[in-house]
Coordinates of C-alpha atoms in Angstrom, one line a residue:
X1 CA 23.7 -84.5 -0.5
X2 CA 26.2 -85.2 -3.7
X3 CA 23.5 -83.5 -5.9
X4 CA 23.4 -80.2 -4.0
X5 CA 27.2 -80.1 -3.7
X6 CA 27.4 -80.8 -7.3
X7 CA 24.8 -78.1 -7.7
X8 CA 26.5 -75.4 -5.4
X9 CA 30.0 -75.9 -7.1
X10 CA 28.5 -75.6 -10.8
X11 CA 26.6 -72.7 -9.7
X12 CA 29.7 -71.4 -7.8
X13 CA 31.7 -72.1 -11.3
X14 CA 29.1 -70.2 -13.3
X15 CA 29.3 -67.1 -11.1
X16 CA 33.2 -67.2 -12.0
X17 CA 33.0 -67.4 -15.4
X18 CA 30.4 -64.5 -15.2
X19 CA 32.7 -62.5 -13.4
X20 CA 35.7 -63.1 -15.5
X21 CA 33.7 -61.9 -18.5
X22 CA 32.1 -59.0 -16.7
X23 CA 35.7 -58.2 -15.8
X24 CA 37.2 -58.7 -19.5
X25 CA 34.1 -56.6 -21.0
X26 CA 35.0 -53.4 -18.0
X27 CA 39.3 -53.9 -19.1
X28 CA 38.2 -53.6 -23.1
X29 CA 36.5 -50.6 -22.1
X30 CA 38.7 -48.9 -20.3
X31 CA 41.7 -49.6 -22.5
X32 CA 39.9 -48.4 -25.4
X33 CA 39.8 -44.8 -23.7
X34 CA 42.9 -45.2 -21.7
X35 CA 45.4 -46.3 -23.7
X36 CA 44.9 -44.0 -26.9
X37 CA 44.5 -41.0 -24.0
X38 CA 48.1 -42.4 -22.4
X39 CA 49.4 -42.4 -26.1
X40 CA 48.0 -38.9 -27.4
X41 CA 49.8 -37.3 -23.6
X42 CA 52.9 -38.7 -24.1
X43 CA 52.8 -37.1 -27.9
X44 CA 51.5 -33.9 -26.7
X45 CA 54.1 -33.7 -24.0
X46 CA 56.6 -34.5 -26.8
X47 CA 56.0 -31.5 -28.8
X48 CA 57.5 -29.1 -26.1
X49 CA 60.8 -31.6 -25.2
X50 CA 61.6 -31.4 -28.9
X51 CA 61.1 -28.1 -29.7
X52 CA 63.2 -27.7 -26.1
X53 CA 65.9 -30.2 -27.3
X54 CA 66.0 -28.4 -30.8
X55 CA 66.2 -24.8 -29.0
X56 CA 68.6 -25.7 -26.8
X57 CA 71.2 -25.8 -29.8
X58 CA 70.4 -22.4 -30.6
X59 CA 71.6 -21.0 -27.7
X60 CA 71.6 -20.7 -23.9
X61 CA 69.1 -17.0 -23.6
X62 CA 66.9 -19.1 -26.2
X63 CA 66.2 -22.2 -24.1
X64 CA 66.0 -20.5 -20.8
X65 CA 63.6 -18.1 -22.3
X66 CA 61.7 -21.0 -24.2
X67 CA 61.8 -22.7 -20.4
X68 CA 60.6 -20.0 -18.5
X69 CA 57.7 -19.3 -20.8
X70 CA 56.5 -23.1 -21.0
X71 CA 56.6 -23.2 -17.4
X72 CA 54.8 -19.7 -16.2
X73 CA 53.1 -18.8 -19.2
X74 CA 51.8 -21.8 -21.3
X75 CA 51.5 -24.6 -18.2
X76 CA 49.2 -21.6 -16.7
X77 CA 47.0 -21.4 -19.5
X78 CA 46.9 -25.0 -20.5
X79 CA 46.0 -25.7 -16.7
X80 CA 43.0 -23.1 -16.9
X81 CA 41.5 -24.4 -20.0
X82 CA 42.5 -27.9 -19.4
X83 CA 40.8 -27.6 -16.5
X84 CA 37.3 -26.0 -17.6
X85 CA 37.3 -28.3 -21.0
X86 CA 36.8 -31.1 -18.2
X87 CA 33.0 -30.1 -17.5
X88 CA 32.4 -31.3 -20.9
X89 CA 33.4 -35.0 -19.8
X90 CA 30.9 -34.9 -17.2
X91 CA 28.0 -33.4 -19.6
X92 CA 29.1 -35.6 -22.6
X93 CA 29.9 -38.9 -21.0
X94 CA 26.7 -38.8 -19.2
X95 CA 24.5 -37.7 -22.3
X96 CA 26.1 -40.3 -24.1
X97 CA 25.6 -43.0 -21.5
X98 CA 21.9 -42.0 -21.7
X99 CA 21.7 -42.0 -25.4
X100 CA 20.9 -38.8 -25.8
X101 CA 23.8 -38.1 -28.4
X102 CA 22.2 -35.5 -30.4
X103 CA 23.1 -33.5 -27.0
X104 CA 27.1 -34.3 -26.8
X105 CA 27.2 -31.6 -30.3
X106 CA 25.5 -28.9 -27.8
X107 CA 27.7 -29.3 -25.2
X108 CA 30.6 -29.1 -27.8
X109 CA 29.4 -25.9 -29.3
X110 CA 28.6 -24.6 -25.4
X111 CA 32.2 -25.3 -24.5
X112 CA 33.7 -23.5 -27.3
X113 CA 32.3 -20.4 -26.5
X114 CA 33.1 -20.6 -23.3
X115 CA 36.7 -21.4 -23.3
X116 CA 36.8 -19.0 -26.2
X117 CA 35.9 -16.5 -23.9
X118 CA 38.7 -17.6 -21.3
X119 CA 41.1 -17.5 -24.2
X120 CA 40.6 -14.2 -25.1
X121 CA 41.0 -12.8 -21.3
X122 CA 44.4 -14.8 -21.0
X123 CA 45.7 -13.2 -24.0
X124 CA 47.4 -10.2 -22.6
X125 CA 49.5 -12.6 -20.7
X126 CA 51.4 -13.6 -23.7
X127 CA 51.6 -10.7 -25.3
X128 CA 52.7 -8.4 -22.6
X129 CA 54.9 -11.5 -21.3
X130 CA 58.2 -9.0 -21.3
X131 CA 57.2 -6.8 -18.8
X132 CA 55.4 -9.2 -16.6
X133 CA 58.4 -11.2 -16.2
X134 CA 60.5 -8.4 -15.8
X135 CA 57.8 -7.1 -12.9
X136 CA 58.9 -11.1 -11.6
X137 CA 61.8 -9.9 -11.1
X138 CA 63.3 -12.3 -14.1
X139 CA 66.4 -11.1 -16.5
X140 CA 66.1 -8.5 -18.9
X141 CA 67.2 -10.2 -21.7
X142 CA 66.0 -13.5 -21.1
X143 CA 62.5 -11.8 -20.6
X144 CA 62.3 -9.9 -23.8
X145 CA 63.1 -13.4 -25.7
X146 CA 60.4 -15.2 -23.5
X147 CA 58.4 -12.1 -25.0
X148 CA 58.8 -12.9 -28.4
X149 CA 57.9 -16.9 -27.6
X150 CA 55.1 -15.6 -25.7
X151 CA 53.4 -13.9 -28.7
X152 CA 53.6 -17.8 -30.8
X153 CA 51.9 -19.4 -27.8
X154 CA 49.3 -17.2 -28.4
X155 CA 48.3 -19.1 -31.2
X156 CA 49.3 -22.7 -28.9
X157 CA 46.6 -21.2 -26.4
X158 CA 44.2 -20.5 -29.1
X159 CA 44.7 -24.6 -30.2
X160 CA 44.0 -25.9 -26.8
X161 CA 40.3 -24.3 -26.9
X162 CA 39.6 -26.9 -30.3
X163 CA 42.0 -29.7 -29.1
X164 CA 40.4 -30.0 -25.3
X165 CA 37.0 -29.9 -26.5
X166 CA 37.3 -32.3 -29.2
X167 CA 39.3 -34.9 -27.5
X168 CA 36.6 -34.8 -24.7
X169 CA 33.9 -35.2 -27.0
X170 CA 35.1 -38.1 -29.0
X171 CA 36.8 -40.0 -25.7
X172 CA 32.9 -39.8 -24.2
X173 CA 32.1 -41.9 -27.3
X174 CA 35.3 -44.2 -26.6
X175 CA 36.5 -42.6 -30.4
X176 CA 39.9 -41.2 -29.4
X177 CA 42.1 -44.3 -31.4
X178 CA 41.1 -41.0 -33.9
X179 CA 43.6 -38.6 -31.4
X180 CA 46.0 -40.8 -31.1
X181 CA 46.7 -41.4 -34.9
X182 CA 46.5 -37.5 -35.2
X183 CA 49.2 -37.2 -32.2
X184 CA 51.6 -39.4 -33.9
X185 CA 51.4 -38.3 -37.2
X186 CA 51.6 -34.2 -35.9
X187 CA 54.6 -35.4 -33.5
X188 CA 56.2 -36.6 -36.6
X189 CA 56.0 -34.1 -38.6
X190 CA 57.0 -31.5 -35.6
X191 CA 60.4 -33.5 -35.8
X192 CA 60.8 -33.3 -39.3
X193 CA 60.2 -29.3 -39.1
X194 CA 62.2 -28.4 -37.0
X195 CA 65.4 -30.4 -38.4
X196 CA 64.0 -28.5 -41.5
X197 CA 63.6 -24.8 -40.2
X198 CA 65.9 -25.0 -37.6
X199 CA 69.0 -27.2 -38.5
X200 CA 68.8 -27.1 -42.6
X201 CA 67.5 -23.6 -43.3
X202 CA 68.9 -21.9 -39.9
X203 CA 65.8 -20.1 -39.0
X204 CA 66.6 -20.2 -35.6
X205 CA 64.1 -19.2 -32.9
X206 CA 61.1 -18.3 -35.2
X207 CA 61.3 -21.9 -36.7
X208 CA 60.8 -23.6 -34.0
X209 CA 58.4 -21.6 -33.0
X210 CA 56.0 -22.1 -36.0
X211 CA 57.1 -25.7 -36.0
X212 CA 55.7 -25.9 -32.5
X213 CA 52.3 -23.8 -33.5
X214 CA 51.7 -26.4 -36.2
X215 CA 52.5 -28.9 -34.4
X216 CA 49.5 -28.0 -31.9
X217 CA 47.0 -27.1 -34.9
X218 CA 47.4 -30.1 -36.9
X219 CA 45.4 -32.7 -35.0
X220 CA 42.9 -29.9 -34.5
X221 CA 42.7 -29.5 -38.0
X222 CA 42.0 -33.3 -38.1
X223 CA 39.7 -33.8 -35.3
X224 CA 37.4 -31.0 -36.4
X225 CA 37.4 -32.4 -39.9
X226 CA 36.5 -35.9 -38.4
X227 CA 33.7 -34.7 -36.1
X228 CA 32.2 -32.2 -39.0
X229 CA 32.4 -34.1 -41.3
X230 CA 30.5 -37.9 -40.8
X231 CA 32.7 -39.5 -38.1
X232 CA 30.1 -38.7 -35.2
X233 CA 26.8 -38.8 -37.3
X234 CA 24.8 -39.6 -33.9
X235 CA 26.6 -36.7 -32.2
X236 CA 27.0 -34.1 -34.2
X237 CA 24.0 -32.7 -36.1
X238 CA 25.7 -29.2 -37.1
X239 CA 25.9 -25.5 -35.7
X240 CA 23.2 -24.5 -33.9
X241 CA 22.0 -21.4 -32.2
X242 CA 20.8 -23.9 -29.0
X243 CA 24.7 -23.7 -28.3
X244 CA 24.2 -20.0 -26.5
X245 CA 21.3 -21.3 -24.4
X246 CA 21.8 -23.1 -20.6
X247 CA 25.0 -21.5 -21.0
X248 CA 25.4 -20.1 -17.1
X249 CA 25.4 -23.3 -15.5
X250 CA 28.0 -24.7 -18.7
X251 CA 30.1 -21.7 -16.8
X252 CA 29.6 -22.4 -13.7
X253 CA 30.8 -26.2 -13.7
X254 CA 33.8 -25.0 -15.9
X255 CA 35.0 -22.7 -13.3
X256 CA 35.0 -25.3 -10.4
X257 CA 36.8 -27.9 -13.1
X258 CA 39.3 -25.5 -13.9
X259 CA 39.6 -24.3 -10.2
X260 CA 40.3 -28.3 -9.6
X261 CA 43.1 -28.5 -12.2
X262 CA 44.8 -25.5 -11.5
X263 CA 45.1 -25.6 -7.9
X264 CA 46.5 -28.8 -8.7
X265 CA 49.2 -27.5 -10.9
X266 CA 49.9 -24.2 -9.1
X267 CA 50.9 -26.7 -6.4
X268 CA 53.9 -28.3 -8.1
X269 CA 54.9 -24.5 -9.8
X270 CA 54.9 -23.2 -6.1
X271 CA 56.8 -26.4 -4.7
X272 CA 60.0 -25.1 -7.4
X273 CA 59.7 -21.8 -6.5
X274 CA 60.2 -22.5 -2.7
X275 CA 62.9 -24.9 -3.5
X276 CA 64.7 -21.7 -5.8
X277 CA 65.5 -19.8 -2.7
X278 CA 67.7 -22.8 -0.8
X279 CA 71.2 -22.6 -0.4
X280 CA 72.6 -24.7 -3.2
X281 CA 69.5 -24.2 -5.1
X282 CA 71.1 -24.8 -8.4
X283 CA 71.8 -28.1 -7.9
X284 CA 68.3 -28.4 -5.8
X285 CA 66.9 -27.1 -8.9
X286 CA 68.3 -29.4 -10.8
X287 CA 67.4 -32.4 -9.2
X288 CA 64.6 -31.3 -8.9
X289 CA 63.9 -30.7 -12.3
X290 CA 65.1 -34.0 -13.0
X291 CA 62.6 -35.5 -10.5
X292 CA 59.6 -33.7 -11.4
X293 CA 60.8 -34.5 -15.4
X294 CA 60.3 -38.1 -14.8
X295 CA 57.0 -37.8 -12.6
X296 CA 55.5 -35.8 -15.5
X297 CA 56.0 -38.3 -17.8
X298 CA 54.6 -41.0 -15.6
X299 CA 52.0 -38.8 -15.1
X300 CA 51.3 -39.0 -18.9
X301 CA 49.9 -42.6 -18.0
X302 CA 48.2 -41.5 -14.6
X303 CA 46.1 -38.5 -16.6
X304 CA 45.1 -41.6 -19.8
X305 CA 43.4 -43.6 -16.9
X306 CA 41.9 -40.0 -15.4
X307 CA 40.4 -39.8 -18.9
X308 CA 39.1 -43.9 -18.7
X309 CA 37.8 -43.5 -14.9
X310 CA 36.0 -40.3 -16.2
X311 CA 34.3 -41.5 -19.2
X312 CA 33.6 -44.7 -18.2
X313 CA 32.0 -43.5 -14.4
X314 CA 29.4 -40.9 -16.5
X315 CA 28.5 -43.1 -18.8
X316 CA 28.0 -45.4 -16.6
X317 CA 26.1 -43.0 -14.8
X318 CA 24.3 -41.9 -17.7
X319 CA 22.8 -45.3 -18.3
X320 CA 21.5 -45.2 -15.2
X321 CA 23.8 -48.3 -13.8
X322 CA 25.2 -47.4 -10.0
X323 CA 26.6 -51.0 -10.1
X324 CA 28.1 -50.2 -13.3
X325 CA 29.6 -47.0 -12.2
X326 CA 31.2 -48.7 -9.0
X327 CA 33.0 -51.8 -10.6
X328 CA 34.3 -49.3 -13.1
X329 CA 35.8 -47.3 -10.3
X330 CA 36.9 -50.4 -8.7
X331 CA 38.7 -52.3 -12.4
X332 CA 40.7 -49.1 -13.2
X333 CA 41.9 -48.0 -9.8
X334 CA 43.3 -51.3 -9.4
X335 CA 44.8 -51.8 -12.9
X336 CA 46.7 -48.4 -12.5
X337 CA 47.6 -49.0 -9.2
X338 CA 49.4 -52.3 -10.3
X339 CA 51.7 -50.4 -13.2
X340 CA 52.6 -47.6 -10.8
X341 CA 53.6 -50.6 -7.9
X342 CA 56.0 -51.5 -10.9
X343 CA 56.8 -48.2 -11.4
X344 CA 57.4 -47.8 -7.8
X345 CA 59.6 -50.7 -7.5
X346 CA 62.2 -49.7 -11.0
X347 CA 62.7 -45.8 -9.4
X348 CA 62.8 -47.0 -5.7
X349 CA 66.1 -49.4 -6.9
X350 CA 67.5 -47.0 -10.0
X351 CA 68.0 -44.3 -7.8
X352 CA 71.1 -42.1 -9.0
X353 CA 71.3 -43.8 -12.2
X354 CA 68.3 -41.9 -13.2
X355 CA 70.1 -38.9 -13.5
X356 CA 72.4 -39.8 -15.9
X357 CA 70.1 -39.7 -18.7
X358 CA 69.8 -35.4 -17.8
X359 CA 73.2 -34.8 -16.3
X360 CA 76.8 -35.9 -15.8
X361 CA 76.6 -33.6 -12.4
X362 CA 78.0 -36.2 -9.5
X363 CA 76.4 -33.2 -7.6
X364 CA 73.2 -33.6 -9.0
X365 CA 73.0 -37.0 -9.7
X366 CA 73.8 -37.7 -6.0
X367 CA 70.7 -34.9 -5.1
X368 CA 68.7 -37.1 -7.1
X369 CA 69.9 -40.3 -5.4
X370 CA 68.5 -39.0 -2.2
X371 CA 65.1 -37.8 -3.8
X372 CA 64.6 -41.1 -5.6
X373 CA 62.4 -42.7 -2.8
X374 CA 60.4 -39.5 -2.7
X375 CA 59.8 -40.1 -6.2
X376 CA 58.8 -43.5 -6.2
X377 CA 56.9 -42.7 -3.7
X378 CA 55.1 -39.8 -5.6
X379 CA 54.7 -42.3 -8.6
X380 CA 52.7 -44.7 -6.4
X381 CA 50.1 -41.8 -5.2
X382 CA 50.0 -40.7 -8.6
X383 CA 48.7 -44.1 -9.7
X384 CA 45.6 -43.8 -7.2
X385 CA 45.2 -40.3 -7.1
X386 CA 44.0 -39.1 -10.5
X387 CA 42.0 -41.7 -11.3
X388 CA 39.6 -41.1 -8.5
X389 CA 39.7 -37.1 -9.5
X390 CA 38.3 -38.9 -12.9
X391 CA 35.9 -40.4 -11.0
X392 CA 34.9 -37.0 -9.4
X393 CA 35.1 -35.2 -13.1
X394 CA 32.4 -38.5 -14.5
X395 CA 30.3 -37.9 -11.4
X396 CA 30.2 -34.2 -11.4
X397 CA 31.8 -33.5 -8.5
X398 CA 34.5 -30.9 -9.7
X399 CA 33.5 -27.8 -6.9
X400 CA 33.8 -30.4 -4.0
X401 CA 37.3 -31.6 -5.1
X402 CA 38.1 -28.0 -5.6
X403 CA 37.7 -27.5 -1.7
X404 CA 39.9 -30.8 -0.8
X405 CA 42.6 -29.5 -2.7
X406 CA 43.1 -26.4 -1.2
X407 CA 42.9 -27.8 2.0
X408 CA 45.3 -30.6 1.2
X409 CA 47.5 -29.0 -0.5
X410 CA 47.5 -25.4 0.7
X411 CA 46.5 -25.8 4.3
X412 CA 48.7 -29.0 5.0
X413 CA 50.9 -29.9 2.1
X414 CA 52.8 -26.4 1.3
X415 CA 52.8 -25.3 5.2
X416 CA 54.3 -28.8 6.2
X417 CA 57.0 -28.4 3.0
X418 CA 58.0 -24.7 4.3
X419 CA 58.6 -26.3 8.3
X420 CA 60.6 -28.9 7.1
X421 CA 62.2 -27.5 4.2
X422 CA 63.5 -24.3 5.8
X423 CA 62.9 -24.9 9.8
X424 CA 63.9 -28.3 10.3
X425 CA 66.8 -28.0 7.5
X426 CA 65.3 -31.0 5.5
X427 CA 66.3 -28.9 2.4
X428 CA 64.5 -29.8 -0.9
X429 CA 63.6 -33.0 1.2
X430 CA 61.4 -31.7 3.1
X431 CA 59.7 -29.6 0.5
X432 CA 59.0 -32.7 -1.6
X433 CA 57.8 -34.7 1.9
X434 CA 55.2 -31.7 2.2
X435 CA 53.9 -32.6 -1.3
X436 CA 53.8 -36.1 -0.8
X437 CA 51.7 -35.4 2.8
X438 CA 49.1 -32.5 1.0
X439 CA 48.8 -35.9 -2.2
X440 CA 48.4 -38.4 0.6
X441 CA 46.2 -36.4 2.6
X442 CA 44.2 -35.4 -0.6
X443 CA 44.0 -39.4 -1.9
X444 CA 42.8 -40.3 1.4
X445 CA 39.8 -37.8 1.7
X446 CA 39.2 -38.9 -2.0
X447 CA 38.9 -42.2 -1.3
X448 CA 36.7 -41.8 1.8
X449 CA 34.2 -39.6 -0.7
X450 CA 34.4 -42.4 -2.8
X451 CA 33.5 -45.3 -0.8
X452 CA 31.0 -43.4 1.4
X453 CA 28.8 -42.2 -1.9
X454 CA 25.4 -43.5 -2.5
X455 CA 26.1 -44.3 -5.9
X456 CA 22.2 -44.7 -6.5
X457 CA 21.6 -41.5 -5.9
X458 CA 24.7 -40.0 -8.4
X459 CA 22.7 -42.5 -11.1
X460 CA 19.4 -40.0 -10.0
X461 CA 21.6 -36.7 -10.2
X462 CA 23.0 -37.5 -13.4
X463 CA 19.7 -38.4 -14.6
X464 CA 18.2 -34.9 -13.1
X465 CA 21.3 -33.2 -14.9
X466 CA 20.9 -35.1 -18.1
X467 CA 17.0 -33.9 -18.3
X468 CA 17.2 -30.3 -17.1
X469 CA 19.6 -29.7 -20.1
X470 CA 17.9 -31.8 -22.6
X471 CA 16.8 -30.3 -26.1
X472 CA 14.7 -32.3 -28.1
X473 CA 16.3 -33.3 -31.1
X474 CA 13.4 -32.0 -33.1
X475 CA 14.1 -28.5 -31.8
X476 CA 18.0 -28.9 -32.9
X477 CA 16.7 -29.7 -36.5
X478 CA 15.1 -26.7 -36.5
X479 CA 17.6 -24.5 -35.2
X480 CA 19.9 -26.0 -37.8
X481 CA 17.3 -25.2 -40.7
X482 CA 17.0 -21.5 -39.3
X483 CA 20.4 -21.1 -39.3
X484 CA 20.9 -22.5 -42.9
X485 CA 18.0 -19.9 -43.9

């Protein structure tokens, strides 16, 4: 009787230890893709509140202009190719996770063309920018300044085509501490640029301008270098005219991932717009503003473990591992879900203090006083809810979260936000409660899809994906060679 009890507890023990290491393995991992991805956002994100804080000492028409085009014009088109970049995730970091890498510099090549293709029909949205803000019903002069900043982010448009792509590719390999280095060392020199073009040599507006281009081009000058050039010898095997075959169904999961994204951020762009036609809606605005400033930047950390949930479900997926796939899901819902409970708990108890850092509005600051559980709250779905839209971009899944986020957001969320905002009198209140019920609502269905997936039989989709775009690597070579001819 002692022996088996001696037996169980040492086998019991053993199981543990297992477990913890199983568990240590999964948080190396995911760390190794999340954190550089957090990192590399909160750069990124950066760029655009220094150039705004080095425009805003330029002049008033300058930063409203510089505003109002990072919010219609460039959010729009970093959400539509932000969005169809994502396919590759699901094509790399399931190629990759069945070792055929000589496929992940396909897929690279396919995505380019296709999002150069989307960058070229968004153009005449930033060059025309003037009258189609004017059409908006936006000032005059403030509009033909957003004109002129329009026709640089042509050029920060053309950047997100290499930078998406790449950072994609190398995150499906777990080789983004690469984009990270690249982020702080572009972010750096942004700073010093625009002190130099701006403050020193007063070039004004067209400084910061090219300060901001070459802030975006830099790391894409770097990453391209890095994957051309011997840091992805497995991967990448050189141009090849195999990139402009199997490209219709390359389009086809593009458009549902960007259709996922955007509908995503048209929801928060819409959420602004209701809130400008409240009484007191500068001071709505404002608090708003505030709000939404802070939730993007914790957002920042939500969208680095989007990126970990992502590569690590399609590789895991890739390898053919459905027990694999499902613990990752399980280790990096929880880890973000504990740092936005922390998260939850500092913004639920700062409260007005918050605004302080943006304002010294009593009016404002007290708006955002009465927001601030709404935005804790907000911070705690967003801890949940992109990770398991990462775990719908590693599984494939990007056309059925489409549909959920129309209806969650568009059917329920928005309608919901309009009754209480306007109806009931809830103000910018209830708008915000209407986004926080279309988020729940959408988390929920999410999590249901989650837990009710046979997870064996995404391991045999992936597999069925994986092989009906497979080029043997024999053929590549001989593309390549033809090419070189």
């Amino acid at each position: 009787m002692e022996g088996d009890l001696n037996q169980k507890l040492l086998t019991e023990g053993e199981e543990d230890v297992k477990f913890r290491q199983k568990l240590w393995r999964e948080l190396k991992k995911m760390w190794i893709v999340a954190g550089p991805a957090i990192f590399t956002r909160f750069s990124t994100f950066g760029v655009t509140i220094i150039s705004q804080a080095f425009i805003g000492h330029i002049g008033p028409t300058e930063l409203a202009a510089y505003s109002l085009s990072l919010t219609v014009l460039l959010r729009f088109g970093n959400g539509v190719l932000l969005g169809m970049a994502s396919a590759l995730e699901t094509l790399c970091g399931q190629a990759y996770g069945a070792k055929q890498y000589h496929m992940l510099g396909i897929y690279l090549q396919r995505s380019w063309i296709v999002l150069f293709v989307t960058g070229l029909c968004l153009l005449p949205l930033y060059i025309f920018a003037t009258p189609l803000l004017i059409a908006l019903g936006q000032d005059e002069e403030i509009a033909a300044v957003a004109g002129y900043i329009g026709r640089f982010f042509v050029f920060v448009v053309l950047s997100f085509i290499v930078s998406f792509t790449c950072q994609m590719f190398l995150q499906a390999q777990s080789k983004n501490m690469i984009i990270a280095y690249l982020a702080a060392f572009s972010i750096g020199i942004h700073i010093f640029l625009s002190w130099l073009l701006i403050v020193k040599l007063k070039y004004g507006l067209a400084g910061a301008m090219v300060s901001t281009v070459l802030a975006y081009w830099i790391p894409n000058i770097g990453q391209l270098l890095f994957v051309t050039c011997g840091g992805c010898k497995d991967t990448w095997k050189g141009f090849t005219m195999l990139a402009f075959k199997d490209l219709l169904p390359v389009v086809k999961l593009s458009l549902s991932s960007g259709a996922m994204l955007c509908l995503e951020l048209w929801y928060n762009t819409i959420l602004v717009l209701l809130t400008g036609n409240m009484q007191n809606a500068e001071i709505a605005i404002d608090a708003l503003a505030i709000c939404l400033n802070i939730n993007g930047w914790e957002m920042m950390i939500s969208l680095g473990f989007l990126a970990a949930a992502s590569v690590r479900v399609s590789n895991e997926l890739g390898r053919g591992s459905s027990k694999g796939a499902k613990f990752s899901i399980v280790t990096t819902t929880l880890t973000s879900l504990c740092i936005g409970s922390v998260l939850f708990v500092i913004f639920l108890f700062l409260r007005e203090r918050l605004a302080y850092i943006f304002t010294e509005s009593k009016e404002v600051a007290s708006a955002v006083a009465d927001l601030s559980p709404l935005l804790a709250c907000s911070i705690l779905l967003n801890s949940v809810q992109p990770v398991l839209s990462g775990v719908a971009v590693g599984a494939g899944w990007q056309s059925i979260v489409a549909w959920v986020n129309i209806a969650s957001y568009y059917l329920i969320g928005i309608p919901i936000g309009v009754v209480l905002g306007y109806i009931v009198g809830m103000g910018v209140k209830g708008v915000w409660v209407g986004m926080l019920v279309g988020t729940s609502v959408q988390t929920l269905i999410l999590v249901i899809i989650t837990w009710k997936t046979d997870w064996d039989r995404q391991v045999v989709l992936a597999r069925s994906r994986v092989n009906k775009w497979f080029v043997p690597e024999s053929r590549e070579t001989n593309s390549n060679q033809e090419n070189g001819a």
